[in-house]
PDB file of C-alpha atoms and ligand atoms in Angstrom:
ATOM      1  CA  MET A 294     -46.376  70.799  24.777  1.00 51.00           C
ATOM      2  CA  SER A 295     -49.040  70.945  22.244  1.00 56.00           C
ATOM      3  CA  LEU A 296     -49.451  68.635  19.329  1.00 57.00           C
ATOM      4  CA  PRO A 297     -49.292  69.785  15.714  1.00 65.00           C
ATOM      5  CA  VAL A 298     -52.734  70.392  14.623  1.00 56.00           C
ATOM      6  CA  GLU A 299     -52.775  67.561  11.973  1.00 55.00           C
ATOM      7  CA  GLU A 300     -52.044  65.000  14.708  1.00 61.00           C
ATOM      8  CA  ILE A 301     -55.293  66.166  16.427  1.00 66.00           C
ATOM      9  CA  ALA A 302     -57.407  66.568  13.315  1.00 75.00           C
ATOM     10  CA  PRO A 303     -55.994  65.201  10.097  1.00 85.00           C
ATOM     11  CA  VAL A 304     -56.268  67.607   7.127  1.00 94.00           C
ATOM     12  CA  PRO A 305     -59.305  66.692   5.034  1.00 97.00           C
ATOM     13  CA  LEU A 306     -58.466  65.370   1.560  1.00 98.00           C
ATOM     14  CA  SER A 307     -60.275  68.358  -0.082  1.00 98.00           C
ATOM     15  CA  ALA A 308     -58.026  70.743   1.770  1.00 98.00           C
ATOM     16  CA  VAL A 309     -54.858  68.772   0.957  1.00 98.00           C
ATOM     17  CA  LEU A 310     -55.785  68.973  -2.738  1.00 98.00           C
ATOM     18  CA  ARG A 311     -56.708  72.601  -2.774  1.00 98.00           C
ATOM     19  CA  GLN A 312     -53.645  73.753  -0.904  1.00 98.00           C
ATOM     20  CA  GLY A 313     -51.348  71.235  -2.576  1.00 98.00           C
ATOM     21  CA  THR A 314     -52.163  72.286  -6.174  1.00 98.00           C
ATOM     22  CA  ARG A 315     -52.473  76.078  -5.677  1.00 98.00           C
ATOM     23  CA  ASP A 316     -49.235  76.586  -7.703  1.00 98.00           C
ATOM     24  CA  ALA A 317     -50.156  74.009 -10.332  1.00 98.00           C
ATOM     25  CA  HIS A 318     -53.543  75.718 -10.781  1.00 98.00           C
ATOM     26  CA  ALA A 319     -51.920  79.147 -11.194  1.00 97.00           C
ATOM     27  CA  GLY A 320     -49.713  77.606 -13.836  1.00 97.00           C
ATOM     28  CA  ALA A 321     -52.634  76.051 -15.738  1.00 97.00           C
ATOM     29  CA  ASN A 322     -54.493  79.280 -15.502  1.00 94.00           C
ATOM     30  CA  SER A 323     -51.685  81.244 -17.058  1.00 96.00           C
ATOM     31  CA  GLU A 324     -51.079  78.883 -19.972  1.00 98.00           C
ATOM     32  CA  GLN A 325     -50.896  80.851 -23.264  1.00 98.00           C
ATOM     33  CA  PHE A 326     -53.765  78.915 -24.822  1.00 98.00           C
ATOM     34  CA  ILE A 327     -56.048  79.640 -21.876  1.00 98.00           C
ATOM     35  CA  GLU A 328     -55.084  83.350 -21.523  1.00 98.00           C
ATOM     36  CA  GLU A 329     -55.533  84.050 -25.173  1.00 98.00           C
ATOM     37  CA  LEU A 330     -58.861  82.065 -25.405  1.00 98.00           C
ATOM     38  CA  LEU A 331     -60.251  83.860 -22.373  1.00 98.00           C
ATOM     39  CA  SER A 332     -59.183  87.340 -23.610  1.00 98.00           C
ATOM     40  CA  GLY A 333     -60.872  86.902 -26.998  1.00 98.00           C
ATOM     41  CA  ALA A 334     -57.648  86.756 -28.979  1.00 98.00           C
ATOM     42  CA  LEU A 335     -58.466  83.466 -30.597  1.00 98.00           C
ATOM     43  CA  THR A 336     -61.447  82.237 -32.670  1.00 97.00           C
ATOM     44  CA  ARG A 337     -64.456  79.995 -32.256  1.00 97.00           C
ATOM     45  CA  ASP A 338     -62.439  77.214 -33.884  1.00 98.00           C
ATOM     46  CA  ALA A 339     -60.114  77.261 -30.881  1.00 98.00           C
ATOM     47  CA  HIS A 340     -63.032  76.692 -28.589  1.00 98.00           C
ATOM     48  CA  ALA A 341     -64.257  73.938 -30.809  1.00 98.00           C
ATOM     49  CA  ASP A 342     -60.914  72.270 -30.846  1.00 98.00           C
ATOM     50  CA  LEU A 343     -60.700  72.433 -27.024  1.00 98.00           C
ATOM     51  CA  THR A 344     -64.132  70.842 -26.839  1.00 98.00           C
ATOM     52  CA  ALA A 345     -63.078  68.040 -29.131  1.00 98.00           C
ATOM     53  CA  GLN A 346     -60.130  67.301 -26.707  1.00 98.00           C
ATOM     54  CA  LEU A 347     -62.511  67.304 -23.800  1.00 98.00           C
ATOM     55  CA  LEU A 348     -64.591  64.481 -25.383  1.00 98.00           C
ATOM     56  CA  VAL A 349     -61.752  62.052 -25.345  1.00 98.00           C
ATOM     57  CA  VAL A 350     -60.743  62.895 -21.847  1.00 98.00           C
ATOM     58  CA  TYR A 351     -64.266  62.586 -20.421  1.00 98.00           C
ATOM     59  CA  GLU A 352     -64.975  59.357 -22.266  1.00 98.00           C
ATOM     60  CA  ALA A 353     -61.982  57.819 -20.349  1.00 98.00           C
ATOM     61  CA  LEU A 354     -62.990  59.569 -17.019  1.00 98.00           C
ATOM     62  CA  GLU A 355     -66.672  58.571 -17.288  1.00 98.00           C
ATOM     63  CA  GLU A 356     -65.790  54.954 -18.145  1.00 98.00           C
ATOM     64  CA  ALA A 357     -63.796  54.887 -14.889  1.00 97.00           C
ATOM     65  CA  SER A 358     -66.805  56.583 -13.123  1.00 97.00           C
ATOM     66  CA  ALA A 359     -69.160  53.759 -14.306  1.00 95.00           C
ATOM     67  CA  ALA A 360     -66.726  51.031 -13.071  1.00 93.00           C
ATOM     68  CA  LEU A 361     -66.164  52.795  -9.742  1.00 90.00           C
ATOM     69  CA  GLY A 362     -69.903  53.344  -9.220  1.00 82.00           C
ATOM     70  CA  SER A 363     -70.154  49.778  -7.944  1.00 85.00           C
ATOM     71  CA  ASP A 364     -67.021  49.998  -5.712  1.00 85.00           C
ATOM     72  CA  ASP A 365     -67.735  50.164  -1.872  1.00 87.00           C
ATOM     73  CA  ARG A 366     -65.484  53.142  -1.315  1.00 89.00           C
ATOM     74  CA  GLY A 367     -65.620  54.746  -4.678  1.00 90.00           C
ATOM     75  CA  ALA A 368     -69.363  54.961  -5.233  1.00 93.00           C
ATOM     76  CA  GLY A 369     -69.624  57.997  -3.019  1.00 94.00           C
ATOM     77  CA  LEU A 370     -67.588  60.049  -5.398  1.00 96.00           C
ATOM     78  CA  VAL A 371     -69.609  59.309  -8.482  1.00 97.00           C
ATOM     79  CA  PHE A 372     -72.362  61.765  -9.257  1.00 97.00           C
ATOM     80  CA  ALA A 373     -74.665  61.271 -12.231  1.00 97.00           C
ATOM     81  CA  GLU A 374     -75.304  64.994 -12.403  1.00 98.00           C
ATOM     82  CA  LEU A 375     -71.590  65.515 -13.289  1.00 98.00           C
ATOM     83  CA  THR A 376     -71.667  63.286 -16.484  1.00 98.00           C
ATOM     84  CA  ARG A 377     -70.332  65.499 -19.373  1.00 98.00           C
ATOM     85  CA  VAL A 378     -69.979  63.166 -22.455  1.00 98.00           C
ATOM     86  CA  PRO A 379     -73.562  63.715 -23.796  1.00 98.00           C
ATOM     87  CA  ALA A 380     -73.233  67.478 -23.412  1.00 98.00           C
ATOM     88  CA  ILE A 381     -69.823  67.507 -25.224  1.00 98.00           C
ATOM     89  CA  GLU A 382     -71.337  65.500 -28.053  1.00 98.00           C
ATOM     90  CA  ARG A 383     -74.146  68.059 -28.355  1.00 98.00           C
ATOM     91  CA  ASP A 384     -71.574  70.910 -28.385  1.00 98.00           C
ATOM     92  CA  LEU A 385     -69.464  69.171 -31.137  1.00 98.00           C
ATOM     93  CA  ALA A 386     -72.577  68.574 -33.283  1.00 98.00           C
ATOM     94  CA  PHE A 387     -73.342  72.311 -32.997  1.00 98.00           C
ATOM     95  CA  LEU A 388     -69.774  73.493 -33.547  1.00 98.00           C
ATOM     96  CA  TYR A 389     -68.659  71.040 -36.355  1.00 98.00           C
ATOM     97  CA  GLY A 390     -72.084  69.973 -37.790  1.00 98.00           C
ATOM     98  CA  PRO A 391     -73.616  66.498 -38.057  1.00 97.00           C
ATOM     99  CA  GLU A 392     -70.445  64.910 -39.401  1.00 98.00           C
ATOM    100  CA  TRP A 393     -68.565  66.105 -36.279  1.00 98.00           C
ATOM    101  CA  ARG A 394     -67.079  62.666 -35.645  1.00 98.00           C
ATOM    102  CA  ASP A 395     -65.189  62.739 -38.992  1.00 98.00           C
ATOM    103  CA  LYS A 396     -64.055  66.393 -38.545  1.00 98.00           C
ATOM    104  CA  ILE A 397     -62.631  66.564 -35.063  1.00 98.00           C
ATOM    105  CA  ARG A 398     -58.883  65.971 -34.580  1.00 98.00           C
ATOM    106  CA  ILE A 399     -57.533  64.544 -31.339  1.00 98.00           C
ATOM    107  CA  LEU A 400     -54.061  65.712 -30.316  1.00 98.00           C
ATOM    108  CA  PRO A 401     -51.303  63.455 -29.187  1.00 98.00           C
ATOM    109  CA  ALA A 402     -51.237  65.014 -25.650  1.00 98.00           C
ATOM    110  CA  THR A 403     -55.023  64.364 -25.446  1.00 98.00           C
ATOM    111  CA  ARG A 404     -54.549  60.721 -26.399  1.00 98.00           C
ATOM    112  CA  ALA A 405     -51.865  60.466 -23.759  1.00 98.00           C
ATOM    113  CA  TYR A 406     -54.099  61.989 -21.172  1.00 99.00           C
ATOM    114  CA  ALA A 407     -57.078  59.741 -21.896  1.00 98.00           C
ATOM    115  CA  ASP A 408     -54.871  56.619 -22.130  1.00 98.00           C
ATOM    116  CA  HIS A 409     -53.351  57.420 -18.764  1.00 98.00           C
ATOM    117  CA  VAL A 410     -56.958  57.944 -17.240  1.00 98.00           C
ATOM    118  CA  ARG A 411     -57.946  54.479 -18.680  1.00 98.00           C
ATOM    119  CA  GLU A 412     -54.829  52.835 -17.227  1.00 98.00           C
ATOM    120  CA  VAL A 413     -55.138  54.140 -13.669  1.00 97.00           C
ATOM    121  CA  GLY A 414     -58.776  55.221 -13.270  1.00 96.00           C
ATOM    122  CA  GLY A 415     -59.832  51.886 -11.741  1.00 95.00           C
ATOM    123  CA  SER A 416     -57.828  52.772  -8.581  1.00 96.00           C
ATOM    124  CA  LEU A 417     -59.706  55.072  -6.141  1.00 97.00           C
ATOM    125  CA  PRO A 418     -56.817  57.568  -5.313  1.00 97.00           C
ATOM    126  CA  GLN A 419     -56.107  58.053  -9.046  1.00 98.00           C
ATOM    127  CA  TYR A 420     -59.744  58.296  -9.983  1.00 98.00           C
ATOM    128  CA  ALA A 421     -60.359  60.779  -7.119  1.00 98.00           C
ATOM    129  CA  ALA A 422     -57.407  62.881  -8.505  1.00 98.00           C
ATOM    130  CA  HIS A 423     -58.724  62.948 -12.046  1.00 98.00           C
ATOM    131  CA  SER A 424     -62.347  63.527 -11.021  1.00 98.00           C
ATOM    132  CA  TYR A 425     -61.411  66.410  -8.632  1.00 98.00           C
ATOM    133  CA  THR A 426     -59.191  68.061 -11.208  1.00 98.00           C
ATOM    134  CA  ARG A 427     -61.714  68.092 -13.891  1.00 98.00           C
ATOM    135  CA  TYR A 428     -65.077  68.397 -12.316  1.00 98.00           C
ATOM    136  CA  LEU A 429     -64.298  70.880  -9.546  1.00 98.00           C
ATOM    137  CA  GLY A 430     -62.350  72.874 -12.250  1.00 98.00           C
ATOM    138  CA  ASP A 431     -65.456  72.826 -14.512  1.00 98.00           C
ATOM    139  CA  LEU A 432     -67.648  73.989 -11.807  1.00 98.00           C
ATOM    140  CA  SER A 433     -65.239  76.827 -10.860  1.00 97.00           C
ATOM    141  CA  GLY A 434     -63.160  78.198 -13.635  1.00 96.00           C
ATOM    142  CA  GLY A 435     -65.318  76.481 -16.282  1.00 97.00           C
ATOM    143  CA  GLN A 436     -68.146  78.858 -15.318  1.00 96.00           C
ATOM    144  CA  ILE A 437     -65.809  81.828 -16.076  1.00 97.00           C
ATOM    145  CA  VAL A 438     -64.807  80.117 -19.383  1.00 98.00           C
ATOM    146  CA  LYS A 439     -68.479  79.871 -20.337  1.00 98.00           C
ATOM    147  CA  ARG A 440     -69.073  83.568 -19.776  1.00 98.00           C
ATOM    148  CA  MET A 441     -66.003  84.557 -21.746  1.00 98.00           C
ATOM    149  CA  MET A 442     -66.811  82.204 -24.682  1.00 98.00           C
ATOM    150  CA  LYS A 443     -70.319  83.977 -24.874  1.00 98.00           C
ATOM    151  CA  GLU A 444     -68.692  87.470 -24.669  1.00 98.00           C
ATOM    152  CA  HIS A 445     -65.869  87.068 -27.133  1.00 98.00           C
ATOM    153  CA  TYR A 446     -67.007  84.349 -29.677  1.00 98.00           C
ATOM    154  CA  GLY A 447     -70.692  85.179 -30.082  1.00 95.00           C
ATOM    155  CA  LEU A 448     -71.877  81.789 -28.588  1.00 97.00           C
ATOM    156  CA  GLY A 449     -75.200  81.324 -26.812  1.00 94.00           C
ATOM    157  CA  GLU A 450     -76.000  78.251 -24.791  1.00 96.00           C
ATOM    158  CA  GLU A 451     -75.388  76.097 -27.856  1.00 97.00           C
ATOM    159  CA  GLY A 452     -71.872  75.030 -28.145  1.00 98.00           C
ATOM    160  CA  LEU A 453     -71.492  75.557 -24.427  1.00 98.00           C
ATOM    161  CA  ALA A 454     -73.476  72.706 -22.944  1.00 98.00           C
ATOM    162  CA  PHE A 455     -70.238  71.284 -21.456  1.00 98.00           C
ATOM    163  CA  TYR A 456     -70.128  74.185 -19.063  1.00 98.00           C
ATOM    164  CA  THR A 457     -73.766  73.913 -18.078  1.00 98.00           C
ATOM    165  CA  PHE A 458     -74.955  71.546 -15.321  1.00 98.00           C
ATOM    166  CA  PRO A 459     -78.675  71.473 -15.537  1.00 97.00           C
ATOM    167  CA  ASP A 460     -79.063  68.986 -12.600  1.00 98.00           C
ATOM    168  CA  ILE A 461     -76.829  71.206 -10.315  1.00 98.00           C
ATOM    169  CA  PRO A 462     -78.966  74.233  -9.534  1.00 96.00           C
ATOM    170  CA  LYS A 463     -76.646  75.567  -6.841  1.00 97.00           C
ATOM    171  CA  VAL A 464     -72.998  75.085  -7.831  1.00 97.00           C
ATOM    172  CA  LYS A 465     -71.575  76.146  -4.464  1.00 97.00           C
ATOM    173  CA  VAL A 466     -73.747  73.699  -2.570  1.00 98.00           C
ATOM    174  CA  PHE A 467     -72.776  70.912  -4.900  1.00 98.00           C
ATOM    175  CA  LYS A 468     -69.000  71.772  -4.707  1.00 98.00           C
ATOM    176  CA  ASP A 469     -69.365  71.638  -0.905  1.00 98.00           C
ATOM    177  CA  ALA A 470     -71.106  68.240  -1.155  1.00 98.00           C
ATOM    178  CA  TYR A 471     -68.362  66.987  -3.522  1.00 98.00           C
ATOM    179  CA  ARG A 472     -65.683  68.113  -1.174  1.00 98.00           C
ATOM    180  CA  GLU A 473     -67.345  66.256   1.674  1.00 98.00           C
ATOM    181  CA  ALA A 474     -67.579  63.153  -0.582  1.00 98.00           C
ATOM    182  CA  LEU A 475     -63.832  63.513  -1.068  1.00 98.00           C
ATOM    183  CA  ASP A 476     -63.302  63.829   2.711  1.00 97.00           C
ATOM    184  CA  GLU A 477     -65.325  60.752   3.395  1.00 96.00           C
ATOM    185  CA  LEU A 478     -63.449  58.449   1.061  1.00 95.00           C
ATOM    186  CA  ASP A 479     -61.564  57.228   4.127  1.00 86.00           C
ATOM    187  CA  LEU A 480     -58.230  57.056   2.423  1.00 94.00           C
ATOM    188  CA  ASP A 481     -55.077  56.064   4.438  1.00 95.00           C
ATOM    189  CA  ASP A 482     -51.959  58.211   4.408  1.00 95.00           C
ATOM    190  CA  ASP A 483     -50.315  56.465   1.465  1.00 97.00           C
ATOM    191  CA  GLU A 484     -53.478  56.839  -0.569  1.00 97.00           C
ATOM    192  CA  VAL A 485     -53.777  60.552   0.226  1.00 97.00           C
ATOM    193  CA  ALA A 486     -50.183  61.009  -0.862  1.00 97.00           C
ATOM    194  CA  ALA A 487     -51.006  59.100  -4.033  1.00 98.00           C
ATOM    195  CA  THR A 488     -54.096  61.205  -4.680  1.00 98.00           C
ATOM    196  CA  LEU A 489     -52.137  64.383  -4.325  1.00 98.00           C
ATOM    197  CA  ALA A 490     -49.323  63.162  -6.567  1.00 98.00           C
ATOM    198  CA  GLU A 491     -51.888  62.064  -9.205  1.00 98.00           C
ATOM    199  CA  THR A 492     -53.640  65.410  -8.962  1.00 98.00           C
ATOM    200  CA  HIS A 493     -50.301  67.079  -9.878  1.00 98.00           C
ATOM    201  CA  LEU A 494     -50.057  64.749 -12.843  1.00 98.00           C
ATOM    202  CA  ALA A 495     -53.662  65.568 -13.926  1.00 98.00           C
ATOM    203  CA  PHE A 496     -52.775  69.268 -14.027  1.00 98.00           C
ATOM    204  CA  THR A 497     -49.598  68.408 -16.097  1.00 98.00           C
ATOM    205  CA  LEU A 498     -51.587  66.328 -18.495  1.00 98.00           C
ATOM    206  CA  ASN A 499     -53.970  69.211 -18.912  1.00 98.00           C
ATOM    207  CA  ARG A 500     -51.277  71.703 -19.478  1.00 98.00           C
ATOM    208  CA  ALA A 501     -49.730  69.442 -22.192  1.00 98.00           C
ATOM    209  CA  VAL A 502     -52.960  69.632 -24.124  1.00 98.00           C
ATOM    210  CA  PHE A 503     -52.990  73.441 -23.803  1.00 98.00           C
ATOM    211  CA  THR A 504     -49.391  73.492 -25.107  1.00 98.00           C
ATOM    212  CA  GLU A 505     -50.441  71.617 -28.241  1.00 98.00           C
ATOM    213  CA  LEU A 506     -53.537  73.748 -28.688  1.00 98.00           C
ATOM    214  CA  ALA A 507     -51.376  76.788 -28.398  1.00 98.00           C
ATOM    215  CA  GLU A 508     -49.043  75.537 -31.141  1.00 98.00           C
ATOM    216  CA  ILE A 509     -52.087  75.455 -33.441  1.00 98.00           C
ATOM    217  CA  HIS A 510     -54.205  78.426 -32.423  1.00 98.00           C
ATOM    218  CA  CYS A 511     -51.939  81.000 -30.842  1.00 98.00           C
TER     219      CYS A 511
HETATM  220  C1  HEM B 151     -59.587  78.663 -17.606  1.00 83.08           C
HETATM  221  C2  HEM B 151     -59.027  79.344 -16.675  1.00 83.08           C
HETATM  222  C3  HEM B 151     -59.298  79.110 -15.196  1.00 83.08           C
HETATM  223  C4  HEM B 151     -59.898  79.851 -14.250  1.00 83.08           C
HETATM  224  C5  HEM B 151     -60.400  81.271 -14.633  1.00 83.08           C
HETATM  225  C6  HEM B 151     -60.128  79.155 -13.098  1.00 83.08           C
HETATM  226  C7  HEM B 151     -60.702  79.636 -11.977  1.00 83.08           C
HETATM  227  C8  HEM B 151     -60.931  79.080 -10.826  1.00 83.08           C
HETATM  228  C9  HEM B 151     -61.528  79.601  -9.659  1.00 83.08           C
HETATM  229  C10 HEM B 151     -62.002  81.086  -9.449  1.00 83.08           C
HETATM  230  C11 HEM B 151     -61.583  78.609  -8.658  1.00 83.08           C
HETATM  231  C12 HEM B 151     -62.063  78.777  -7.298  1.00 83.08           C
HETATM  232  C13 HEM B 151     -63.505  78.325  -7.069  1.00 83.08           C
HETATM  233  C14 HEM B 151     -63.890  78.279  -5.631  1.00 83.08           C
HETATM  234  O1  HEM B 151     -63.227  78.727  -4.723  1.00 83.08           O
HETATM  235  O2  HEM B 151     -64.949  77.650  -5.421  1.00 83.08           O
HETATM  236  C15 HEM B 151     -61.038  77.403  -9.281  1.00 83.08           C
HETATM  237  C16 HEM B 151     -61.004  76.277  -8.723  1.00 83.08           C
HETATM  238  C17 HEM B 151     -60.519  75.040  -9.349  1.00 83.08           C
HETATM  239  N1  HEM B 151     -59.952  75.082 -10.569  1.00 83.08           N
HETATM  240 FE1  HEM B 151     -59.679  76.448 -11.858  1.00 83.08          FE
HETATM  241  N2  HEM B 151     -59.547  77.959 -13.191  1.00 83.08           N
HETATM  242  C18 HEM B 151     -59.059  77.805 -14.433  1.00 83.08           C
HETATM  243  C19 HEM B 151     -58.450  76.713 -15.089  1.00 83.08           C
HETATM  244  C20 HEM B 151     -58.455  75.485 -14.475  1.00 83.08           C
HETATM  245  C21 HEM B 151     -57.825  74.367 -14.989  1.00 83.08           C
HETATM  246  C22 HEM B 151     -57.147  74.330 -16.403  1.00 83.08           C
HETATM  247  C23 HEM B 151     -57.949  73.365 -14.093  1.00 83.08           C
HETATM  248  C24 HEM B 151     -57.400  71.982 -14.263  1.00 83.08           C
HETATM  249  C25 HEM B 151     -57.599  71.261 -15.318  1.00 83.08           C
HETATM  250  C26 HEM B 151     -58.601  73.818 -12.960  1.00 83.08           C
HETATM  251  C27 HEM B 151     -58.844  73.137 -11.912  1.00 83.08           C
HETATM  252  C28 HEM B 151     -59.549  73.694 -10.740  1.00 83.08           C
HETATM  253  C29 HEM B 151     -59.876  73.000  -9.541  1.00 83.08           C
HETATM  254  C30 HEM B 151     -59.608  71.511  -9.348  1.00 83.08           C
HETATM  255  C31 HEM B 151     -60.443  73.791  -8.676  1.00 83.08           C
HETATM  256  C32 HEM B 151     -60.926  73.471  -7.235  1.00 83.08           C
HETATM  257  C33 HEM B 151     -60.042  74.027  -6.224  1.00 83.08           C
HETATM  258  C34 HEM B 151     -60.646  73.594  -4.860  1.00 83.08           C
HETATM  259  O3  HEM B 151     -61.472  74.259  -4.353  1.00 83.08           O
HETATM  260  O4  HEM B 151     -60.194  72.525  -4.321  1.00 83.08           O
HETATM  261  N3  HEM B 151     -58.810  75.150 -13.143  1.00 83.08           N
HETATM  262  N4  HEM B 151     -60.647  77.734 -10.618  1.00 83.08           N
END
């Protein structure tokens, strides 16, 4: 009798998350706001509004990164080259002008998302879920978004710094290293389950932001 393969070699966390969120990813991808933004049906304002929402989410996420950077297990998942807040601030200054802080509007779903990240981001499984959902997404679909924003809304590099990782010369190599870091977190079974559940929640929180953006822009 042969053992199921997972009893011989446990499925790595990166594979659990990738396989476990395939449907959630397809759902996020086909949100009306995303589809219309990527097809060029919206305006530069929609891109600016999305960027403003990202600021608040990344402020919360990167506060958690700073705290986990000194955690024994968590430190391996914190990469300085992923830091996005300064790039988002530059984009907002370009998109809204120097008074951008007074001009941006943060949506209720965005506040809820950021509040949640602040609440749970100090725990490694939850942090890993939010870090994975955003950063691997930015390094993957984010690169497609960048191309489409240039093509449809006449943007150059300015206004798209969020999607540019100057300290990551080879995205694929970095993504593999990030997945390895996930796999080396040494989470127990309950923590792996908690990470997967939280990743689903992270996709849901992102979709809620897209729904509110669609109400305004679509
Ligand atoms: C804007 C439309 C989107 C497109 C076109 C897109 C496209 C892609 C593509 C092509 C990959 C595969 C990359 C690879 O195999 O290396 C990917 C991966 C990923 N995307 Fe998206 N995506 C989009 C939206 C999103 C959203 C909204 C999220 C979550 C907020 C997200 C999260 C992820 C994650 C976490 C991965 C990594 C999967 C893994 O390898 O484990 N994506 N995306």
